[in-house]
Coordinates of C-alpha atoms in Angstrom, one line a residue:
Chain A
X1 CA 15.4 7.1 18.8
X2 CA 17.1 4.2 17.2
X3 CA 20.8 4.0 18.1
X4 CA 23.7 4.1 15.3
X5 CA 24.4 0.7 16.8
X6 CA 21.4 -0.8 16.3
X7 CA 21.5 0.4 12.3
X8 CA 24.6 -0.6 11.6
X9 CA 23.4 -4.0 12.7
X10 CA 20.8 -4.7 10.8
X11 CA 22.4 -3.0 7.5
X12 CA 25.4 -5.5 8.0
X13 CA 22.4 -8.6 8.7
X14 CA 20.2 -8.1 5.5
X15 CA 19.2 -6.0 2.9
X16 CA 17.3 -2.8 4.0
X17 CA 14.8 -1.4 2.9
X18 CA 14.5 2.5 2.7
X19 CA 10.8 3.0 3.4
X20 CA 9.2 6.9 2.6
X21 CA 5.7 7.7 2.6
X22 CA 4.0 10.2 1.0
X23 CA 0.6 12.0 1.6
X24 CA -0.8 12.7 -1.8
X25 CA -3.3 12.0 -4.5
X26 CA -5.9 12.0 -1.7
X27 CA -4.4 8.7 -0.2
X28 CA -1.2 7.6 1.2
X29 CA 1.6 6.2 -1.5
X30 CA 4.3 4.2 0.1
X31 CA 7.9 3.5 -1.7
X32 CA 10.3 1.1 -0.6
X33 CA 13.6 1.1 -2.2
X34 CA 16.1 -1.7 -1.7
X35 CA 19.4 -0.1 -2.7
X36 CA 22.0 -1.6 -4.5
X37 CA 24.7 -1.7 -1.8
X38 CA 22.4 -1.1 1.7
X39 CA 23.3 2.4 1.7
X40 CA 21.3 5.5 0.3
X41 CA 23.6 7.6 -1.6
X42 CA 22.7 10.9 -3.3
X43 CA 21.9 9.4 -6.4
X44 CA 19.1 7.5 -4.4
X45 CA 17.9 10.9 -2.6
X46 CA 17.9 12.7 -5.9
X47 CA 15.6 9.6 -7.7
X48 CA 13.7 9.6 -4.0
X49 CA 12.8 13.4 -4.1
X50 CA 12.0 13.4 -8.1
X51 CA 9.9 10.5 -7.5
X52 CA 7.9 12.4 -5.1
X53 CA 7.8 15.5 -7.5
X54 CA 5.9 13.3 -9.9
X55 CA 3.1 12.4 -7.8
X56 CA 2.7 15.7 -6.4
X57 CA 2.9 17.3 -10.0
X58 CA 0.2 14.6 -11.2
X59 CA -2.0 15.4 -8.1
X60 CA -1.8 19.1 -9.3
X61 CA -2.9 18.2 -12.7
X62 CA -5.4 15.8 -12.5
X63 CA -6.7 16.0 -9.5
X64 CA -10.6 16.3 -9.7
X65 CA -11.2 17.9 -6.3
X66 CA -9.1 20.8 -7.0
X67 CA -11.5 23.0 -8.5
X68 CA -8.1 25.2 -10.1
X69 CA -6.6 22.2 -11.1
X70 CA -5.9 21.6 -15.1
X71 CA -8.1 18.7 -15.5
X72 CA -10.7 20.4 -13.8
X73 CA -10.4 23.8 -16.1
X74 CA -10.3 21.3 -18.6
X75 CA -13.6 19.3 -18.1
X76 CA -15.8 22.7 -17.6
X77 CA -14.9 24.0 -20.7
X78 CA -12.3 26.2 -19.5
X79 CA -9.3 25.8 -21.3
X80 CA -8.3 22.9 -24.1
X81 CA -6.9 20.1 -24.3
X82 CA -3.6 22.0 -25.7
X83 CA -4.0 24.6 -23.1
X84 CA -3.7 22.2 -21.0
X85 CA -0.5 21.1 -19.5
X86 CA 1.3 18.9 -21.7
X87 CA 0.6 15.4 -19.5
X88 CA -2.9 15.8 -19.9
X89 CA -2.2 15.5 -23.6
X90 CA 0.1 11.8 -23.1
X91 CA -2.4 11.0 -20.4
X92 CA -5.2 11.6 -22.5
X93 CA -3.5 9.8 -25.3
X94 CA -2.8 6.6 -22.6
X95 CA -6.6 6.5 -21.8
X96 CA -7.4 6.6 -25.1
X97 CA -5.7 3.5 -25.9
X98 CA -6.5 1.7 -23.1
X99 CA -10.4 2.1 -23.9
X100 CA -9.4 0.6 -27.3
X101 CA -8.0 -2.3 -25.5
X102 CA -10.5 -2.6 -23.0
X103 CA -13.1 -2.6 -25.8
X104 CA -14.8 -0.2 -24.5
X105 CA -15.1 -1.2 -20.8
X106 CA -12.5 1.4 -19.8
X107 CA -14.1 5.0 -20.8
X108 CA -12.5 8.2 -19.1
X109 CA -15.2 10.4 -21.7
X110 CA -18.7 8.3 -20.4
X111 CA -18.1 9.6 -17.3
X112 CA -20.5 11.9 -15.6
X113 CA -18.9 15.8 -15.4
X114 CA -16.8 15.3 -18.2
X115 CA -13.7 13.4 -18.9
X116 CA -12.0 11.8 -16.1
X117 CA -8.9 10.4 -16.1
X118 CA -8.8 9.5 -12.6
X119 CA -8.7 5.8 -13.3
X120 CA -5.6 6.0 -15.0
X121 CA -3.6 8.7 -13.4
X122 CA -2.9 7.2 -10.2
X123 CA -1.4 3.7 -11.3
X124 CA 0.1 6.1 -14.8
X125 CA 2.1 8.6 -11.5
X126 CA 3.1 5.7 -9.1
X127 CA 4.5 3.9 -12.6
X128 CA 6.9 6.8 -13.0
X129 CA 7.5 7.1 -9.8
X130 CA 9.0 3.7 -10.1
X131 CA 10.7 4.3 -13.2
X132 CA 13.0 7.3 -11.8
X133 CA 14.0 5.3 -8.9
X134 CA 15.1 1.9 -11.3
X135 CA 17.1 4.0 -13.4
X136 CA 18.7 5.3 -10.3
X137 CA 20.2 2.0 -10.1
X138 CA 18.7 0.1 -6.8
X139 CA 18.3 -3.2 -6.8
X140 CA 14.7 -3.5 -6.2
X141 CA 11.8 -0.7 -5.4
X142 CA 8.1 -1.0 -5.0
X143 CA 5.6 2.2 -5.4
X144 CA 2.3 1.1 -3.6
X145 CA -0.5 3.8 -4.2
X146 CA -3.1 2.7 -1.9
X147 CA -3.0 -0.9 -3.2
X148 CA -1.8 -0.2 -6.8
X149 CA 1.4 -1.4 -7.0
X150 CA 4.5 -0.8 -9.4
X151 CA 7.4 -2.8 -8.4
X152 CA 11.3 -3.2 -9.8
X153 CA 13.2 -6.6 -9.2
X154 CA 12.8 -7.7 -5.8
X155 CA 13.6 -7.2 -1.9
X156 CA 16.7 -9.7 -2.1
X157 CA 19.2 -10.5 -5.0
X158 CA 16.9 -13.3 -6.4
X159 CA 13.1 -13.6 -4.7
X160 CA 10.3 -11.4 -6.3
X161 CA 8.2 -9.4 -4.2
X162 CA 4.9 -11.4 -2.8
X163 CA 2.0 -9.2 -2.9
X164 CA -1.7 -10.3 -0.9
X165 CA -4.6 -9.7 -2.7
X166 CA -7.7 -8.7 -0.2
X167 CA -10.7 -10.2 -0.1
X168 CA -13.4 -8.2 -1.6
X169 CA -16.0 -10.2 0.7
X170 CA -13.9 -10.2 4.0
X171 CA -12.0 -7.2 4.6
X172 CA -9.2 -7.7 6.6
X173 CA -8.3 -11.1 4.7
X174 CA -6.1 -11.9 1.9
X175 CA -7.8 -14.1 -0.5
X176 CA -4.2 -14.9 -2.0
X177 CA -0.7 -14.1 -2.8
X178 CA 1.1 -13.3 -5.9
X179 CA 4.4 -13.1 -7.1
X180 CA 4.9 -9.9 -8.6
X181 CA 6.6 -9.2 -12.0
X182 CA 6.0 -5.8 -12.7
X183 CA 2.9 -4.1 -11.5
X184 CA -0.3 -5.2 -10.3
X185 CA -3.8 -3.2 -9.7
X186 CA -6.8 -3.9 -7.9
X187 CA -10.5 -2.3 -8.5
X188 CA -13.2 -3.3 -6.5
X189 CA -16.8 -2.5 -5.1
X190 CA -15.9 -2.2 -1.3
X191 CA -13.6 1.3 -2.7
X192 CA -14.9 4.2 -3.8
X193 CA -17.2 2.4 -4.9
X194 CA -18.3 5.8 -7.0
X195 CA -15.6 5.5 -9.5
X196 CA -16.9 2.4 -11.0
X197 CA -19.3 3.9 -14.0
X198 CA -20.6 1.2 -16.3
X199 CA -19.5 3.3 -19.7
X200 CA -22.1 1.2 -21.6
X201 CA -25.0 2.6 -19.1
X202 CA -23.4 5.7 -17.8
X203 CA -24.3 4.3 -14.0
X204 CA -22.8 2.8 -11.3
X205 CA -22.9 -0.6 -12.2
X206 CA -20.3 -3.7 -11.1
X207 CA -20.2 -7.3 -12.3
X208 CA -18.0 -8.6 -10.0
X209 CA -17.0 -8.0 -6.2
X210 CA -13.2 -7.3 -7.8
X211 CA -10.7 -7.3 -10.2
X212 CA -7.4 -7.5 -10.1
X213 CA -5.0 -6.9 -13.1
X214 CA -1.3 -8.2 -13.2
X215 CA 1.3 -6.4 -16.5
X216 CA 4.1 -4.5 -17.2
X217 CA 2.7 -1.3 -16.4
X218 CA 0.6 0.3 -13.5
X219 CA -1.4 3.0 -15.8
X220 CA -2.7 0.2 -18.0
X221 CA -3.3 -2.6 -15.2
X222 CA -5.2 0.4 -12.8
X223 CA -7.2 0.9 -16.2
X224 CA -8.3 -2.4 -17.0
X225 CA -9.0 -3.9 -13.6
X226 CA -11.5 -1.0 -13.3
X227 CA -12.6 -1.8 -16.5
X228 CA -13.2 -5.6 -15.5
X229 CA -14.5 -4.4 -12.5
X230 CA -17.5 -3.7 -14.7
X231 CA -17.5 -5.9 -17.4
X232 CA -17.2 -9.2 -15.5
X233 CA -16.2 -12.5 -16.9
X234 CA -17.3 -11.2 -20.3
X235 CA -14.7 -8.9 -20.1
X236 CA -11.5 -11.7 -19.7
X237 CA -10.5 -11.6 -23.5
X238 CA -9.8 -8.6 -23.4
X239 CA -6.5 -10.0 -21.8
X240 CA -5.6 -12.3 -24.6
X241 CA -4.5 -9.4 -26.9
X242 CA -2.3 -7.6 -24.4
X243 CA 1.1 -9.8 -23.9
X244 CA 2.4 -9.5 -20.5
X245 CA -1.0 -8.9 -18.3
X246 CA -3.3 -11.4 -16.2
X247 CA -6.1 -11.0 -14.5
X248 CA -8.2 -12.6 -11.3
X249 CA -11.7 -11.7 -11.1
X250 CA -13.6 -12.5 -7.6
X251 CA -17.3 -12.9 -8.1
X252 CA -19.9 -11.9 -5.3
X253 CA -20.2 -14.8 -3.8
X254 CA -16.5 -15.4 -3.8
X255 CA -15.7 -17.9 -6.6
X256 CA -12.8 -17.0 -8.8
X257 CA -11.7 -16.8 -12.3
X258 CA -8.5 -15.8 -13.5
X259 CA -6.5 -15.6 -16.8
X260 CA -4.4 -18.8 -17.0
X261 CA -1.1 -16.8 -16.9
X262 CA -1.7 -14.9 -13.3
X263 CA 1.3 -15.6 -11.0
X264 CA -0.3 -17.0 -8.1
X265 CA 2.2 -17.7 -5.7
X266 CA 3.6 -21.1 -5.2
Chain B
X1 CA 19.6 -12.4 3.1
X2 CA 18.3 -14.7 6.4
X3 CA 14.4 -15.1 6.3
X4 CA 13.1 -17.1 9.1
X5 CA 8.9 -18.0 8.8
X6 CA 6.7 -16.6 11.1
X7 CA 4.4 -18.4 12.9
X8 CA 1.0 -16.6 14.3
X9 CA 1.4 -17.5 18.3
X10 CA -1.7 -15.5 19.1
X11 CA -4.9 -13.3 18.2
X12 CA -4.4 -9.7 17.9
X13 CA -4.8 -8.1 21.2
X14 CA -7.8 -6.0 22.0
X15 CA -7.9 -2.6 21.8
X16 CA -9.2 -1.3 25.3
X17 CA -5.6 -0.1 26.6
X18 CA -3.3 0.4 23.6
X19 CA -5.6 3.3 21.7
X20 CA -5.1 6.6 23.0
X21 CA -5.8 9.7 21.5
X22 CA -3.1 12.7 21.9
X23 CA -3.1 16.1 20.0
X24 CA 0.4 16.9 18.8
X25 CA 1.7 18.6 15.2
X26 CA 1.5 16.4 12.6
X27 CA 4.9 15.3 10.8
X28 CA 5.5 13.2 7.9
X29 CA 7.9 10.4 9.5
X30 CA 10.1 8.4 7.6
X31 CA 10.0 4.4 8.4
X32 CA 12.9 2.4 8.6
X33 CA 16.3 4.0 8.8
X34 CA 14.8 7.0 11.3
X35 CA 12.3 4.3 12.4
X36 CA 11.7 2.7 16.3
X37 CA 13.3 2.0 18.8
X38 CA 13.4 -1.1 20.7
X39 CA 13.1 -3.0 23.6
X40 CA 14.1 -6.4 25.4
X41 CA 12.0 -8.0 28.3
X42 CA 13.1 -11.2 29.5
X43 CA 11.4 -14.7 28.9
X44 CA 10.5 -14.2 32.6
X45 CA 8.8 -11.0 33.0
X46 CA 5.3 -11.0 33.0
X47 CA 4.7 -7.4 32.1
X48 CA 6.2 -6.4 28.9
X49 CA 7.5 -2.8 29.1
X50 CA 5.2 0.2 27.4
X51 CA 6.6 1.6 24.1
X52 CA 10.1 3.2 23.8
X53 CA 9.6 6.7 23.9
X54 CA 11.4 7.4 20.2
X55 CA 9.2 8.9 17.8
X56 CA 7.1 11.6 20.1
X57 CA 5.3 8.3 20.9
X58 CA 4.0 8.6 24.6
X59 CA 1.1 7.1 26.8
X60 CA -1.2 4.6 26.7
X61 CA 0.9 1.8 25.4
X62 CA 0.4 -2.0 26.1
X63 CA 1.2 -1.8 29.4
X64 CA 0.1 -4.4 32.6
X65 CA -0.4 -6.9 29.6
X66 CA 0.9 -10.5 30.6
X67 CA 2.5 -12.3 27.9
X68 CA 3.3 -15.8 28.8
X69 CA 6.8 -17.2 27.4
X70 CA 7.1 -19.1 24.2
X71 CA 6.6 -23.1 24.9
X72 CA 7.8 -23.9 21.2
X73 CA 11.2 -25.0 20.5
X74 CA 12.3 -21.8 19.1
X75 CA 16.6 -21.3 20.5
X76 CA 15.2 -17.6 21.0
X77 CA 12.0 -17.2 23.6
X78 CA 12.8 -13.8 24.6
X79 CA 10.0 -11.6 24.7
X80 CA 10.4 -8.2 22.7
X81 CA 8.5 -5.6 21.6
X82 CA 9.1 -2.6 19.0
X83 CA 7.1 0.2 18.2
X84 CA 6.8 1.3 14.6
X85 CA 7.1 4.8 13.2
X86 CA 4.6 6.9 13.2
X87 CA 2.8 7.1 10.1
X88 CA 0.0 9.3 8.2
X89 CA -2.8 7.4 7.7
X90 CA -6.0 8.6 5.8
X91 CA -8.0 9.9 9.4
X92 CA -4.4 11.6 10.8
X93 CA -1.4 9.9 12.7
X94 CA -0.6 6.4 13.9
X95 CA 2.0 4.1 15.0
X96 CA 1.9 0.2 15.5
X97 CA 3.4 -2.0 18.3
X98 CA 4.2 -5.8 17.7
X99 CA 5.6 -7.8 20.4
X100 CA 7.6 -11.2 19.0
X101 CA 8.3 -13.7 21.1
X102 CA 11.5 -15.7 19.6
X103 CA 10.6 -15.5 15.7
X104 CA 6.8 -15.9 16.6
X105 CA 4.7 -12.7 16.2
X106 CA 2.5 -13.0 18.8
X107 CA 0.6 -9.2 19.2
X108 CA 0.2 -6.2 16.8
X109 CA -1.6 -3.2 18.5
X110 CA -1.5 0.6 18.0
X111 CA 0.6 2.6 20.0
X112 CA -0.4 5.5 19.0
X113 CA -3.3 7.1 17.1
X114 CA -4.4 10.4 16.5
X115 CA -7.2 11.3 14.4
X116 CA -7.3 14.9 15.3
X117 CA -10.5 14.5 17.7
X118 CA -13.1 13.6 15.3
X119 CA -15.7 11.4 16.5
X120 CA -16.6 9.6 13.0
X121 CA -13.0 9.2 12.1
X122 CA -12.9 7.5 15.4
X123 CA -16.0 5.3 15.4
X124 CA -14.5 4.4 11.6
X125 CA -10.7 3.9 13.5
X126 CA -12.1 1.3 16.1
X127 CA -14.3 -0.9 13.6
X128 CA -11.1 -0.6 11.0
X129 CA -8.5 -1.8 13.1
X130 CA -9.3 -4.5 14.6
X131 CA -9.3 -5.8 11.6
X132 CA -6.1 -4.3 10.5
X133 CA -4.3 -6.0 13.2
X134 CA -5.9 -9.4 12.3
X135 CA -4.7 -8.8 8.7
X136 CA -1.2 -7.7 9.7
X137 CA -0.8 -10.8 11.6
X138 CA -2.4 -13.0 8.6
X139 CA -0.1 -11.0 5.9
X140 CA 3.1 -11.4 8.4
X141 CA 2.5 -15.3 8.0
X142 CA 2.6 -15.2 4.3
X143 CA 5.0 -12.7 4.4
X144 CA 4.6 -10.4 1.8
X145 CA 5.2 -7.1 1.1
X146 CA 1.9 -5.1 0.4
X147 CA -1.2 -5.9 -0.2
X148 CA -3.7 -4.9 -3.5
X149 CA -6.9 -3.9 -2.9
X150 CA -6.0 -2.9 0.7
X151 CA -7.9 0.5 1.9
X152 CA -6.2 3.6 2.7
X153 CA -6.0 3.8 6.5
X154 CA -4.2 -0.4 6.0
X155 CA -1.9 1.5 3.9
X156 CA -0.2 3.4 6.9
X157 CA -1.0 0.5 9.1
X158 CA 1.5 -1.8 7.3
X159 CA 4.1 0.6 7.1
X160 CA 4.6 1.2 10.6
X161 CA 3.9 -2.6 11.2
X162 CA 6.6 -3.1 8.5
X163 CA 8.9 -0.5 10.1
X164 CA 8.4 -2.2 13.8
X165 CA 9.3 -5.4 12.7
X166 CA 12.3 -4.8 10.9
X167 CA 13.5 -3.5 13.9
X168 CA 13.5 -6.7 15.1
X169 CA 15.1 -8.7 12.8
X170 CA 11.7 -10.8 11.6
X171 CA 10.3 -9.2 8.5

């Protein structure tokens, strides 16, 4: 085990990062907190253990696989919407929108079984998962859900966090880095693969190798990289309405196209 | 905050040697703070010690492997190595190993894996990490801090990675 010594050490050297991992949501969510003064008071355990809650509550909800679960009640006919707990209600609401936005790309009710969130809950929990532990008042967090990323600040007092974006054609490669403001999401063929219905055919169907969407919030970028997933290039001005979000979309034979705003790293 | 850039000195090693496949309860482990342990070889010695025994980890570590000291002009060319915590990953449990010689990262391995037994998670395991290692190395170059798009089993990958080398004072 790691010595007292050795901790001390590197808490006096640099800025720490608390690191927690969570199991849930079918898929591994990682959270690193940088805390205001390299030590994790109560206040930071409290935000840490709600911020879990949240996922774990949204996995209970909307979880698809669970055949008892809310969502699933809910999509064979079971109960209401306003049986329903009331998140399935805002999330509903959140989807809703983000279809108008996505002009029609993004379609939780053209897929097949019924509606299906799923494409917005995940990046919708890890966003409020973020949100609990900035109000707790660190000085920079990052929730990563599997490659959907919500972050807060930084790692030091003035750098933003650098994010890789894999290469959909060679796994195992970054095909570049960002500098993250907020939240970025990434849909793509070479991941579940399944997800990706083409809401104008009600098929699998993808027009480009992937997409990645940079904004404010997780919920809406998770929702509209999928949707551009789909849609392809013919889907980029969709972007130009929505202040604050950027996408890069990386065709099958690896050629590029990207929203003039995304923050490619210098 | 001191950030030193890190150069790639090497290829990811191999696998033969550093996998191994234990049974033991699964535990949700917490990086960083309750994270690895490490340890110090000198620039001399030609076999770097096996993992530090922290964390359960046990075994087949990367033992008998000859590292040969740093040539660059790095002040620092001691040889050191640092286990990562153990971390669930979408197939089970794993833990990496990454041996830095000066600032220079010049091996990421696992030093421990276990994927409960299952053959296909284990045929899926050796074709996945390879390449996780190759990435790990690529992404310590640009030094980031997470990857989009990554898959699931690179999710647990980094951590421990990110947990080992934050042990030793180079991410």
């Amino acid at each position: 085990m790691t010595s007292a010594a050795t901790v001390k050490d590197e808490l006096r050297e640099r800025p720490r990062a608390i690191q927690h991992i969570e199991r849930v949501m079918g898929t591994v969510v990682t959270i690193d907190v940088f805390p205001d003064e390299g030590e994790a008071g109560p206040e930071l355990s409290l935000a840490l253990a709600r911020a879990r809650g949240i996922l774990h509550r949204a996995d209970a909800v909307f979880s698809t696989w669970k055949s008892n679960s809310p969502i699933s009640r809910l999509r064979r006919g079971e109960i209401t919407e306003h049986e329903a707990p009331a998140e399935v209600v805002e999330v509903l609401e959140l989807c809703a929108k983000a279809r108008d936005v996505s002009g029609g790309w993004f379609d939780p009710w053209a897929m097949p079984g019924g509606v299906d969130p799923t494409g917005y809950v995940k990046g919708w929990a890890a966003q409020r998962a973020l949100d609990v532990l900035t109000a707790s008042g660190v000085s920079g967090a990052l929730v990563n859900a599997a490659g959907d990323i919500a972050s807060f600040a930084g790692p030091g007092l003035t750098e933003p966090f650098r994010i890789g974006i894999a290469d959909p054609s060679a796994r195992g490669r970054l095909f570049c880095v960002i500098e993250l403001a907020g939240a970025v999401a990434t849909s793509g063929t070479y991941e579940r693969g399944g997800h990706l219905i083409d809401p104008r055919s009600g098929r699998p169907g993808a027009r480009v190798a992937s997409a990645s969407v940079s904004g404010p919030d997780l919920g809406l970028a998770d929702a509209l990289a999928t949707a551009l997933v789909v849609a392809g290039v013919e889907g980029l001005p969709v972007l130009d309405a929505l202040a604050g979000y950027e996408a890069l979309l990386v065709a099958f034979d690896g050629t590029a196209r990207w929203t003039s705003g995304f923050p490619f790293a210098s | 905050m001191r950030r030193a850039p890190i150069v790639i000195g090497a290829t990811a090693a191999g696998l033969a040697g550093v996998l191994s496949f234990h049974t033991k309860p699964a535990s949700l482990t917490l990086g960083g703070l309750s994270g690895a342990s490490v340890t110090r070889t000198s620039p001399t010695t030609s076999v770097a010690a096996g993992p530090p025994t922290g964390q359960g980890t046990s075994g087949a570590g990367p033992t008998s492997t000859s590292l040969t000291p740093s040539t660059s002009t790095t002040s620092s060319s001691t040889t050191r190595t640092a286990t990562g915590a153990e971390v669930n990953y979408n197939y089970g449990l794993l833990s990496v190993v990454v041996t830095v010689s000066g600032k220079k990262v010049t091996k990421v391995g696992i030093g421990f894996l276990d994927d409960g037994g299952n053959f296909r998670s284990q045929s899926i395991d050796q074709q996945s990490i390879p390449i996780l290692e190759q990435q790990a190395l690529q992404a310590q170059s640009a030094n980031i801090q997470g990857v989009s798009g990554a898959s699931y089993t690179s999710a647990g990958f980094a951590q421990s990675l990110q947990s080992a080398l934050s042990k030793l004072h180079v991410a």
